[in-house]
Every structure is written in structure tokens, then in C-alpha cells.
XYZ file of C-alpha atoms in Angstrom:
609
model
C -31.882 19.069 -7.257
C -35.125 17.215 -8.015
C -36.580 14.470 -5.852
C -35.434 12.034 -8.561
C -31.824 12.606 -7.563
C -31.689 9.938 -4.869
C -33.381 7.447 -7.165
C -30.784 8.078 -9.800
C -27.942 7.721 -7.340
C -29.212 4.349 -6.176
C -28.310 2.730 -9.503
C -24.488 3.094 -9.387
C -24.300 1.313 -6.000
C -25.788 -1.846 -7.501
C -23.714 -1.442 -10.643
C -20.609 -0.807 -8.577
C -21.093 -4.005 -6.598
C -21.271 -6.006 -9.812
C -18.348 -4.282 -11.512
C -16.353 -4.099 -8.250
C -16.699 -7.836 -7.803
C -15.472 -8.358 -11.316
C -12.506 -6.114 -10.555
C -11.638 -8.170 -7.496
C -11.707 -11.344 -9.551
C -9.573 -9.560 -12.116
C -6.926 -8.830 -9.539
C -6.578 -12.522 -8.826
C -6.908 -14.074 -12.244
C -5.686 -11.348 -14.582
C -8.672 -12.078 -16.790
C -11.044 -9.634 -18.370
C -14.343 -11.215 -19.220
C -16.533 -8.240 -18.363
C -15.770 -5.901 -21.226
C -18.683 -4.739 -23.357
C -19.332 -6.721 -26.510
C -16.705 -5.932 -29.149
C -14.159 -4.561 -26.651
C -10.665 -5.874 -27.160
C -8.490 -6.522 -24.174
C -5.349 -4.936 -25.585
C -2.822 -3.543 -23.158
C -0.793 -1.882 -25.895
C -3.351 0.570 -27.128
C -6.700 -1.177 -27.562
C -9.698 -0.954 -25.288
C -9.744 -2.478 -21.845
C -12.443 -2.893 -19.281
C -12.375 -0.632 -16.244
C -9.120 1.195 -16.598
C -7.091 -0.104 -19.507
C -4.852 2.214 -21.428
C -6.395 4.729 -23.783
C -5.468 5.301 -27.373
C -3.120 8.132 -26.477
C -0.934 5.827 -24.437
C -0.318 3.076 -26.905
C 3.168 1.887 -27.708
C 4.437 -0.613 -30.202
C 7.059 -3.169 -29.596
C 7.898 -6.777 -29.147
C 9.660 -8.534 -26.320
C 13.178 -9.632 -25.779
C 14.658 -11.863 -23.125
C 16.583 -10.614 -20.116
C 16.338 -6.828 -20.416
C 12.958 -6.132 -22.014
C 12.079 -5.056 -25.555
C 14.857 -3.656 -27.667
C 13.182 -0.382 -28.633
C 14.426 2.858 -30.045
C 13.965 6.337 -28.602
C 11.492 8.883 -29.877
C 8.567 7.969 -27.657
C 9.128 4.228 -27.342
C 10.602 2.630 -24.177
C 14.360 2.127 -24.194
C 15.426 -1.035 -22.379
C 18.060 -1.091 -19.676
C 20.942 -3.557 -19.974
C 19.858 -6.920 -18.552
C 20.669 -7.727 -14.947
C 23.686 -9.996 -14.534
C 22.462 -11.877 -11.469
C 21.853 -15.607 -11.532
C 18.464 -16.765 -12.730
C 16.040 -15.375 -15.314
C 15.190 -11.706 -14.749
C 11.464 -11.173 -14.309
C 9.807 -7.733 -14.340
C 6.794 -9.215 -12.546
C 3.310 -7.849 -12.327
C 1.159 -5.772 -10.005
C -2.477 -6.503 -9.121
C -5.047 -3.773 -9.563
C -4.474 -1.374 -6.742
C -7.222 0.114 -4.602
C -6.337 3.675 -3.618
C -5.088 3.957 -0.045
C -6.816 6.532 2.104
C -4.075 9.097 1.668
C -4.053 8.415 -2.076
C -7.798 8.935 -2.167
C -7.578 12.183 -0.246
C -4.731 13.558 -2.349
C -6.364 12.499 -5.608
C -9.627 14.191 -4.669
C -7.677 17.305 -3.690
C -5.911 17.502 -7.048
C -8.916 16.416 -9.148
C -11.568 18.706 -7.676
C -9.559 21.286 -5.782
C -11.456 20.267 -2.673
C -10.347 22.107 0.429
C -12.347 20.026 2.926
C -9.919 18.090 5.156
C -9.465 14.355 4.805
C -12.415 13.204 2.649
C -11.534 9.649 3.691
C -12.364 10.364 7.347
C -14.486 7.447 8.541
C -13.133 5.028 5.938
C -11.812 1.700 7.134
C -8.056 1.674 7.889
C -5.756 0.771 5.050
C -4.507 -2.779 4.735
C -0.814 -2.992 5.587
C 1.603 -5.556 4.178
C 5.396 -5.570 3.939
C 5.352 -2.479 6.115
C 3.416 -0.256 3.669
C -0.165 0.717 2.834
C 0.589 0.712 -0.909
C 0.671 -3.063 -1.323
C -2.009 -3.946 -3.870
C -2.720 -7.385 -2.421
C -3.305 -5.984 1.073
C -6.310 -3.838 0.110
C -9.794 -5.338 0.004
C -13.152 -4.002 -1.161
C -16.238 -4.945 0.873
C -19.817 -3.691 1.197
C -18.881 -1.061 3.753
C -16.159 0.281 1.442
C -18.688 0.580 -1.396
C -21.036 2.486 0.876
C -18.257 4.738 2.186
C -16.986 5.605 -1.273
C -20.494 6.239 -2.606
C -21.444 8.531 0.251
C -18.137 10.370 0.164
C -18.545 10.965 -3.583
C -21.948 12.509 -3.005
C -20.588 14.900 -0.366
C -17.692 15.810 -2.654
C -19.838 16.617 -5.682
C -22.255 18.625 -3.480
C -19.258 20.640 -2.244
C -17.739 21.049 -5.706
C -20.963 22.157 -7.426
C -21.618 24.680 -4.672
C -18.206 26.344 -5.128
C -17.582 28.254 -8.395
C -13.806 27.696 -8.200
C -14.148 23.967 -7.701
C -16.930 23.739 -10.256
C -14.592 25.208 -12.866
C -12.388 22.076 -12.434
C -15.331 19.975 -13.638
C -17.492 22.075 -15.954
C -15.156 23.045 -18.816
C -17.684 24.363 -21.356
C -20.605 26.771 -21.398
C -23.817 24.816 -21.771
C -26.556 25.880 -24.213
C -29.043 24.338 -21.783
C -30.478 20.951 -20.876
C -29.772 18.391 -23.561
C -26.474 19.984 -24.716
C -24.877 16.602 -25.417
C -21.874 18.222 -27.102
C -20.930 20.111 -23.942
C -21.750 17.103 -21.773
C -19.504 14.893 -23.873
C -16.670 17.432 -23.613
C -16.994 17.472 -19.846
C -17.158 13.655 -19.641
C -14.094 13.280 -21.875
C -11.991 15.874 -20.005
C -13.042 14.955 -16.484
C -12.791 11.245 -17.281
C -9.223 11.669 -18.511
C -8.188 13.078 -15.156
C -10.423 10.954 -12.933
C -9.446 7.660 -14.580
C -5.878 8.812 -15.220
C -6.041 7.948 -18.936
C -8.270 8.742 -21.913
C -11.711 7.234 -21.802
C -12.546 4.468 -24.248
C -15.315 5.094 -26.763
C -17.678 2.757 -24.956
C -17.104 4.600 -21.687
C -17.925 7.986 -23.283
C -21.104 6.419 -24.655
C -21.933 4.952 -21.252
C -21.513 8.211 -19.347
C -23.293 10.238 -22.017
C -26.236 7.901 -21.477
C -26.005 8.531 -17.708
C -26.286 12.232 -18.536
C -29.275 11.668 -20.850
C -31.012 9.368 -18.346
C -30.637 12.045 -15.662
C -32.302 14.639 -17.935
C -35.144 12.196 -18.608
C -35.577 11.766 -14.876
C -36.042 15.529 -14.475
C -32.563 16.934 -13.818
C -31.354 20.140 -15.467
C -27.984 20.254 -17.247
C -25.885 20.877 -14.124
C -27.835 18.291 -12.156
C -27.210 15.708 -14.859
C -23.484 16.531 -14.978
C -23.404 16.289 -11.198
C -24.842 12.825 -11.450
C -22.213 11.873 -14.040
C -19.375 13.107 -11.808
C -20.787 11.270 -8.772
C -21.005 8.092 -10.824
C -17.382 8.477 -11.999
C -16.121 9.106 -8.465
C -17.899 5.898 -7.362
C -16.519 3.850 -10.244
C -13.767 1.208 -10.054
C -11.840 3.084 -12.766
C -11.406 5.945 -10.269
C -10.999 3.958 -7.065
C -8.463 1.510 -8.491
C -5.171 1.960 -10.289
C -5.354 -0.614 -13.058
C -2.806 -2.030 -15.507
C -4.199 -4.682 -17.830
C -2.297 -6.978 -20.131
C -3.184 -7.902 -23.724
C -2.868 -11.571 -22.786
C -3.675 -11.723 -19.027
C -2.151 -15.144 -18.454
C 1.014 -14.589 -20.471
C 4.392 -14.098 -18.868
C 5.691 -12.291 -21.931
C 6.524 -8.825 -20.713
C 5.101 -5.729 -22.303
C 5.922 -2.038 -21.977
C 3.555 0.000 -19.823
C 1.666 2.713 -21.653
C 2.649 6.318 -21.058
C -0.445 6.862 -18.913
C 0.344 3.857 -16.779
C 3.881 5.165 -16.325
C 2.488 8.571 -15.345
C 0.346 7.010 -12.641
C 3.140 4.828 -11.310
C 5.325 7.928 -11.069
C 2.775 10.272 -9.503
C 1.487 7.826 -6.924
C 5.017 6.872 -5.873
C 6.251 10.477 -5.453
C 3.018 12.322 -4.591
C 0.535 9.651 -3.427
C -1.776 11.293 -5.928
C -2.869 11.470 -9.544
C -0.688 12.839 -12.347
C -0.666 16.606 -12.855
C -1.251 18.288 -16.207
C 2.448 18.192 -17.089
C 2.485 14.405 -16.750
C -0.759 14.103 -18.689
C 0.727 16.177 -21.477
C 3.898 14.091 -21.575
C 1.842 10.939 -21.548
C -0.244 12.141 -24.480
C 2.877 12.943 -26.513
C 4.540 9.624 -25.601
C 7.691 11.415 -24.445
C 7.223 10.119 -20.874
C 8.461 6.796 -22.193
C 11.957 8.218 -22.696
C 14.470 7.646 -19.939
C 15.821 11.215 -19.855
C 12.276 12.583 -19.600
C 11.488 10.244 -16.719
C 14.557 11.388 -14.821
C 13.811 15.034 -15.476
C 10.270 14.496 -14.133
C 11.655 13.025 -10.944
C 13.659 16.207 -10.381
C 10.623 18.386 -11.132
C 8.263 16.382 -8.961
C 10.611 16.303 -5.991
C 10.618 20.082 -6.042
C 6.829 20.150 -5.784
C 5.398 20.463 -2.228
C 3.254 17.404 -2.920
C 6.377 15.253 -2.646
C 6.321 15.775 1.120
C 4.281 12.543 1.120
C 7.577 10.757 0.522
C 8.392 11.820 4.080
C 5.014 11.511 5.796
C 3.923 8.324 3.977
C 6.971 6.469 2.687
C 9.714 7.313 5.160
C 7.381 7.362 8.191
C 6.032 3.910 7.382
C 9.545 2.699 6.651
C 10.866 3.715 10.070
C 7.596 3.391 11.981
C 7.113 7.099 12.710
C 3.357 6.814 12.187
C 3.274 4.809 15.436
C 4.031 8.008 17.364
C 0.452 9.249 16.858
C -1.056 6.684 19.209
C 1.983 5.781 21.311
C 1.215 5.790 25.033
C 3.741 7.117 27.568
C 3.469 6.977 31.338
C 4.108 10.583 32.376
C 4.560 9.591 36.003
C 7.727 7.761 34.982
C 8.732 10.285 32.304
C 7.607 13.702 33.682
C 8.997 15.585 30.675
C 6.474 13.864 28.447
C 3.552 15.894 27.092
C 1.729 16.385 23.809
C 4.025 19.213 22.796
C 7.009 16.944 23.122
C 5.221 14.292 21.038
C 4.602 16.883 18.302
C 8.247 18.021 18.460
C 9.432 14.419 18.046
C 7.196 13.957 15.029
C 8.451 17.199 13.468
C 12.059 16.205 14.011
C 11.572 12.872 12.301
C 9.940 14.577 9.348
C 12.706 17.138 9.042
C 15.444 14.538 9.479
C 14.030 12.332 6.683
C 13.467 15.409 4.510
C 17.181 16.151 4.646
C 17.829 12.821 2.978
C 14.877 12.824 0.559
C 14.954 16.457 -0.571
C 18.211 17.772 0.863
C 20.468 15.585 -1.221
C 22.329 14.097 1.729
C 23.927 10.685 1.051
C 21.750 7.895 2.394
C 24.913 6.216 3.692
C 24.898 8.907 6.415
C 21.453 7.918 7.700
C 22.946 6.240 10.804
C 25.855 8.520 11.548
C 24.741 12.075 10.670
C 25.262 14.173 13.803
C 22.239 16.352 13.011
C 19.089 17.087 14.993
C 16.103 19.353 14.648
C 15.006 20.716 18.015
C 12.786 23.257 19.678
C 12.991 24.222 23.351
C 11.237 21.099 24.761
C 13.188 18.647 22.614
C 16.501 20.448 23.282
C 15.804 20.150 26.994
C 15.181 16.393 26.631
C 18.409 16.059 24.678
C 20.450 18.159 27.113
C 21.213 20.709 24.382
C 21.073 24.498 24.600
C 17.632 25.839 23.683
C 17.422 27.388 20.201
C 17.782 31.151 20.109
C 14.534 31.469 18.101
C 11.173 29.758 18.507
C 10.290 26.680 16.505
C 12.340 23.781 15.174
C 15.992 24.544 14.422
C 18.658 22.438 12.720
C 21.580 21.847 15.070
C 24.828 19.904 14.967
C 25.586 19.222 18.619
C 28.731 17.098 18.458
C 29.594 16.819 22.122
C 26.759 14.410 23.025
C 26.316 10.690 22.432
C 23.422 11.104 19.995
C 23.543 10.648 16.216
C 21.693 9.227 13.244
C 18.125 8.103 12.771
C 18.437 5.613 15.678
C 19.270 8.539 17.967
C 16.038 10.412 17.235
C 13.781 10.589 20.279
C 10.789 9.772 18.103
C 12.282 6.469 16.967
C 13.444 5.586 20.464
C 10.018 6.427 21.896
C 7.781 4.492 19.525
C 10.030 1.452 19.945
C 9.622 1.516 23.727
C 6.878 0.435 26.138
C 4.898 3.122 27.896
C 6.980 2.696 31.065
C 10.326 1.309 29.960
C 12.614 0.638 27.053
C 11.977 -2.404 24.864
C 15.248 -3.647 23.309
C 13.397 -6.464 21.544
C 11.151 -3.982 19.702
C 14.065 -1.663 18.940
C 16.214 -4.491 17.647
C 13.437 -5.856 15.471
C 12.833 -2.437 13.890
C 16.545 -1.968 13.176
C 16.839 -5.356 11.510
C 13.697 -4.792 9.428
C 14.150 -1.116 8.501
C 17.894 -1.107 7.876
C 18.799 -4.690 6.949
C 15.426 -5.927 5.582
C 15.698 -8.908 7.871
C 12.186 -9.728 8.989
C 11.986 -11.532 12.315
C 8.799 -13.462 13.024
C 8.418 -15.833 15.997
C 7.670 -19.455 15.094
C 4.009 -20.441 15.063
C 2.419 -21.985 18.153
C 5.186 -20.742 20.469
C 3.952 -19.674 23.916
C 6.141 -16.751 24.924
C 6.394 -16.419 28.727
C 5.838 -12.858 29.984
C 8.732 -10.854 31.333
C 8.727 -10.345 35.115
C 7.608 -6.908 36.302
C 10.379 -4.375 35.819
C 10.724 -1.479 38.217
C 13.239 1.021 36.800
C 14.218 1.963 40.332
C 14.383 -1.627 41.613
C 17.040 -4.310 41.383
C 16.022 -5.688 37.964
C 17.005 -4.128 34.663
C 15.444 -4.713 31.231
C 18.581 -6.606 30.240
C 18.252 -8.900 33.265
C 14.651 -9.665 32.364
C 15.463 -10.321 28.716
C 18.015 -12.915 29.757
C 15.082 -15.094 30.754
C 13.826 -15.152 27.157
C 17.282 -15.606 25.694
C 17.795 -18.643 27.949
C 14.471 -20.199 26.929
C 14.876 -22.652 24.057
C 11.532 -21.654 22.527
C 12.321 -17.905 22.645
C 16.060 -17.837 22.058
C 16.112 -18.119 18.220
C 14.428 -14.734 17.844
C 15.623 -13.029 21.012
C 19.246 -13.946 20.332
C 18.981 -12.017 17.072
C 17.063 -8.915 18.086
C 17.962 -8.346 21.758
C 21.713 -7.782 21.281
C 20.874 -5.118 18.673
C 18.254 -3.389 20.797
C 20.462 -3.455 23.900
C 22.954 -1.364 21.954
C 20.522 1.565 22.402
C 19.917 1.073 26.134
C 21.609 4.372 27.033
C 18.388 6.003 25.736
C 15.360 5.697 28.001
C 11.735 5.126 27.019
C 11.330 8.637 25.540
C 14.867 8.912 24.101
C 16.672 10.847 26.839
C 20.287 9.816 27.343
C 21.087 8.165 30.690
C 24.665 7.204 31.702
C 23.344 4.366 33.906
C 20.052 2.675 34.787
C 17.722 4.459 37.162
C 18.637 1.985 39.891
C 22.311 2.834 39.495
C 23.323 -0.328 37.657
C 25.723 0.117 34.732
C 24.419 -0.100 31.179
C 26.248 -2.529 28.929
C 25.629 -1.663 25.252
C 28.011 -4.191 23.733
C 26.159 -6.521 21.390
C 26.067 -8.330 18.126
C 24.646 -7.819 14.661
C 23.616 -10.735 12.408
C 26.640 -12.256 10.789
C 27.684 -12.375 13.601
C 29.334 -8.939 13.856
C 30.247 -7.815 17.383
C 30.093 -4.166 18.446
C 31.303 -2.481 21.626
C 28.837 0.363 22.041
C 26.189 2.442 20.270
C 28.588 4.448 17.993
C 30.381 1.231 17.068
C 27.043 -0.431 16.306
C 26.116 2.410 13.936
C 29.418 2.134 12.139
C 29.129 -1.640 11.828
C 25.530 -1.359 10.572
C 26.677 1.133 7.948
C 29.401 -1.242 6.714
C 27.576 -4.632 6.806
C 27.963 -6.174 3.322
C 24.873 -6.280 1.121
C 25.346 -9.764 -0.217
C 25.234 -8.792 -3.919
C 27.885 -10.585 -5.978
C 30.314 -8.126 -7.476
C 28.923 -5.121 -5.602
C 30.459 -3.195 -2.704
C 27.054 -1.833 -1.629
C 26.447 -2.272 2.110
C 23.288 -3.938 3.369
C 21.626 -0.669 4.363
C 21.867 0.454 0.710
C 20.475 -2.857 -0.554
C 17.641 -2.632 1.979
C 16.792 0.986 1.065
C 16.444 -0.102 -2.554
C 14.086 -2.882 -1.493
C 11.962 -0.526 0.614
C 11.523 1.950 -2.244
C 10.805 -0.885 -4.712
C 8.134 -2.323 -2.396
C 6.503 1.013 -1.652
C 6.718 2.388 -5.187
C 5.541 -0.707 -7.069
C 3.112 -1.897 -4.416
C 4.337 -5.450 -4.302
C 7.012 -7.754 -2.963
C 10.268 -8.114 -4.845
C 9.448 -11.728 -5.588
C 11.008 -12.930 -8.841
C 12.477 -9.490 -9.622
C 15.464 -9.853 -7.288
C 17.963 -9.523 -10.155
C 16.458 -6.136 -11.072
C 16.660 -5.064 -7.427
C 20.352 -6.022 -7.356
C 20.863 -4.116 -10.616
C 19.300 -0.990 -9.160
C 21.340 -1.230 -5.967
C 24.618 -1.654 -7.799
C 23.876 1.199 -10.174
C 22.805 3.445 -7.333
C 25.881 2.753 -5.207
C 28.188 3.632 -8.080
C 26.662 7.103 -8.498
C 28.690 10.126 -7.372
C 26.166 10.744 -4.598
C 24.218 7.880 -3.067
C 21.162 9.929 -2.186
C 17.539 8.912 -2.274
C 16.593 11.092 -5.259
C 19.209 9.221 -7.278
C 17.703 5.931 -6.085
C 14.291 7.052 -7.295
C 15.764 7.734 -10.703
C 17.353 4.304 -10.755
C 13.965 2.746 -10.113
C 11.937 4.703 -12.676
C 14.325 4.009 -15.556
C 14.667 0.340 -14.692
C 12.713 -2.196 -16.736
C 10.932 -3.420 -13.617
C 9.208 -0.011 -13.346
C 8.379 0.324 -17.040
C 7.386 -3.190 -18.030
C 5.062 -5.886 -16.717
C 3.444 -9.142 -17.697
C 0.277 -11.079 -16.962
C -0.307 -13.746 -14.332
C -0.295 -17.423 -15.387
C -3.573 -19.260 -14.814
C -2.958 -21.614 -11.849
C -5.462 -24.039 -13.303
C -3.267 -24.452 -16.374
C -0.202 -25.422 -14.326
C 0.535 -29.165 -14.485
């Protein structure tokens, strides 16, 4: 590369800051005032600034109340029956979505074929809201992010252009030499389609062709100019954000998503990555807008190894398994603890969740399935016979007291302190993960510390917690979470079963679920949790089913349920009436629902009386 290369690369940083700022404003206001002159902001097939749908994804159609547009098949969206819940159904909207770190890594992997591990290493941690890193409103761009993305893009293009296999993913025509604008335009059009997850607009092709020409003028050869174009694209908001723009940004009239927008919603929910060629082809033909095609794609995509992110990203965030990575354990109190045991616990959680996500097991068994995945260290902790062969083995050991997701050592460990159990933490996670009941202490409350607890002394964790439950400032929260967490007290701080406390005192696991619903012991608590009503009028779905729907909705759409509660209830009811209430069926219920396939703009707050 010529010495002019760094000079050329300095321009996109300044441009990115300008355009990136506009994108941030866009996320808040829904407006689009930064399009080039003559660009129409048309979310149903016209041009859009920085990531609007391309011409291949346009759909026609009007709007109808309650259930969305009444459209026929053959490429156009088909509306679901309207929800029957009280209130006006609202499909809602999603702000532009900055790629999470795992989404960035996976997208780079699939776009360039990059084999280098974790391109996002060194990036700032993802913003987390509602328990997930996919929430659009939780991500924020700042000067350091711009710098990180720009520098990562330069390393990535350097790597790609030095590797013939990776280069073939970018350079899709044989150049006649410097100044071959025809070949450059073909590369820009093809790479842009995949990088921006939709066809480029005419003005974008013109813009990037000029980037190519300017690089030649500055002294680059053909490949150097293309390299500059690719670097610029990988630093652009159109790549770094997932964007859905509305024809009328402040209108609440819902519109169908384009086929390319549907493809991205689907791929980032199931793969945490960009669409593959099959999805691009279906988007181009318009057939991805058909409900049967969407459901068939869910089946296909769940069979792809890339769907393991549903375990390691979705399920692990849902049940807190990511906390295991940095969880501290005092090995002087728990001598069986070591890094191998930590790894075994993480593997078991992944394999347990996989049985429900890919194995087809009914989600209603999540609390009661008497299944574990163990190797020798974990079997020893559990008091089970060691597997006959090395590695993790699936076992059904029915003579112990352990069952369900709440019996996994990984869950019991990351919800403990480093030197003792923490019923308050355990209870809070159960209420949030399984019942979607978020417990937050009141503001400005000074919570007195628990007295020191010596597992071998006279005081138990339950004794100490009584102090908080008897404190008027603490009791509202502790009276909800502690009785649930105390139901798991037979499991110590790393999940080993203990018949009594270390000091010989008996363990009382009787408690109470919200309702109130009393339980006598851990197995009874699991049964009661599985049966707690979901609160949906006319539906027999238990609360754990309703909550699972909410978790997938929140993760998959990247937003809170908000005004779309009636659609959530519709999905839950439809899911629970299926022959098998498994998570793959729930995913299908989401992708064919209007809330996944339609959206609307955001009213201008300034216009509100």
C-alpha cells in the first residue's frame, strides 16, 4: 500500500462521526433529515438514508386495525388474526440497533470468513438492559467506539486481503486493472448487499464508486482502492447498525417490514449474525414474507451450528450462566472447587439448555426434568457414579434430590456468594427468570449488612436473613425473594447437596411463592412453580410459559414488550395449545406474529399536546 493509505483512511473517521451522530438522533426521533438531496424516505421500497430497505425488499399494502394489513399470499405478508386481549394491539417499533460484540464477531466471521478469534476483543462491554445485550436502547456510540470500530476494520481488511480464501469473499470479479469501474461497481454492489444486509441504494453505489476513484487518484492500485472501499463500509453506520426506517417516521400507522428487514430480524435472533445466502435469496424473491416459508426457515436455521448462540447468548443471559465466567469461589471452604469444575458446570448448563432449544423437549419440563450432564468432577460433586467414558455424559440419576434447571450446579454457584449460599440472590433470579417478576429495592433505602456468617458456627444463612425480613425497610423485597431462595438451601455454595447445615442445624426448605403459594420443600417448590397461573384471560398457560414468551420476545426484538402485551398474550396462548410446548415452536409463534413482521414510527414528543 502507498503512503497515501493512512491519509485516505482518515476521512471516514470524520465522516463516521457526523453520520453516526445523525444515526443516534435518528434512533430517538425516528426522523431522517440526512439523506442526500432527492432521496425519498420510503420504508416500503424507496430509498432511505443509512440502511433503509432496498428495491428488492419492497412490499405493497395498506394498514388495517387490530391485526395488521389484510394482505394476500404470493410474496406479501399475511396478517395473523388480531389479539383478543383488552386494549388496542400495537406492534410497536424498534430503535436502530448497534451490533452487540457477539453480533459483530459473528457477522465479521460470516461476511469475510475471518478465522481470527473475537475481532471485538478490546471493545467496550455491551450495554445490558432487561437482562439482555440485544436491547437497542441500551447500546451507545461514543468516540472510543468509533475509534475501536475503525481500527478493527483496518485489521480485518488487512487480514482478508492477505488471505486468498478470504479475499474471494470480497473480490468477486477479475479486474482489468486500475480504473476498472465496472468491476469495482460489481464488488461494491455485491459486498454492500451482504455488509449492509440489503441492496445498496443508487446513491450509495455512486458514493462508494467515488471512494474507489478517489483512492486511485491518491495513488492506490485497484486492490488497494477496493481495500479502502471495504474498510470504509466496515466502518459505516449501515454495517454497524441494524436499521429499520419508516416511510413516515412519526406515524403510528403500522407497516410491513421488507423482506430484507425480516431476514435480519430472523438471522440475528437465531444466529446473532447476518443472513446467509439462502435468506438473501428468499428476501430477493419476496417469499420470505410468507408464513410457511418463515416457519420452514426456523427449522433450517435451528439445524445450523450457528444456532448454538441461542444457548450461549440467549439462554445463558436468560438464566445468568454468563456470570460463571467471573464468579469467585473460596476454595478453602469448598475444596472440590477448581477451574475444571467451573468448566464442567458451564458445559452442563449449555448441554441442558440445548436439550430444550434443539432437542425438542417440552419447555414445561425445564424445572422438573431429572437430567444432568456430568463428567468425573461434576459427578463427584453430585454424588453420582463417574461416567464410564471421559467427557460430559447425559445421565438420568433418579435416586438423588436434584432435578431441573434450578438443580444445576452452575446455576446454584453463580447465585451464591464466594463463601456461602445467598437465598436472596437465588430467589431473585428465580422470580425474574421464571416468573418475569422483577424485584428492585426502593430508592434511598439503606440496607443493613448481614452479620458475619460462619458455616461451622451457630448462625445459619436463614438466621441472618431473618434480620432483613424483620426490618421494615427491607422486608417488602426480602419477604418476596428469601422464601423462594431458601427452598434451595439443601444445595451449598457450589451446588453440592447437604442434608443439614455444616454446623449440624437442620435445613428448613419450606417457603412461599408470590400469590402467595406455599410449598413444603424443593421438589414441591418446582411443581408449584411449574403450575403457577400465567394471568392471561382465557388461557391455561402457566406463568413459566408466559415468562418464556416474554424473554424470547425481548431478546429477539431487542425491546421491552411495552404496548405489545396483547401480541405477547396471543403468542403465549397459541404456543401453549401446540402439541409440543417446546422452544422451537415458540420461535415459530414469534416469527409469524404481526409483532415480528410489522412496525410503525415513533410519534414526535414535541407534537403531543
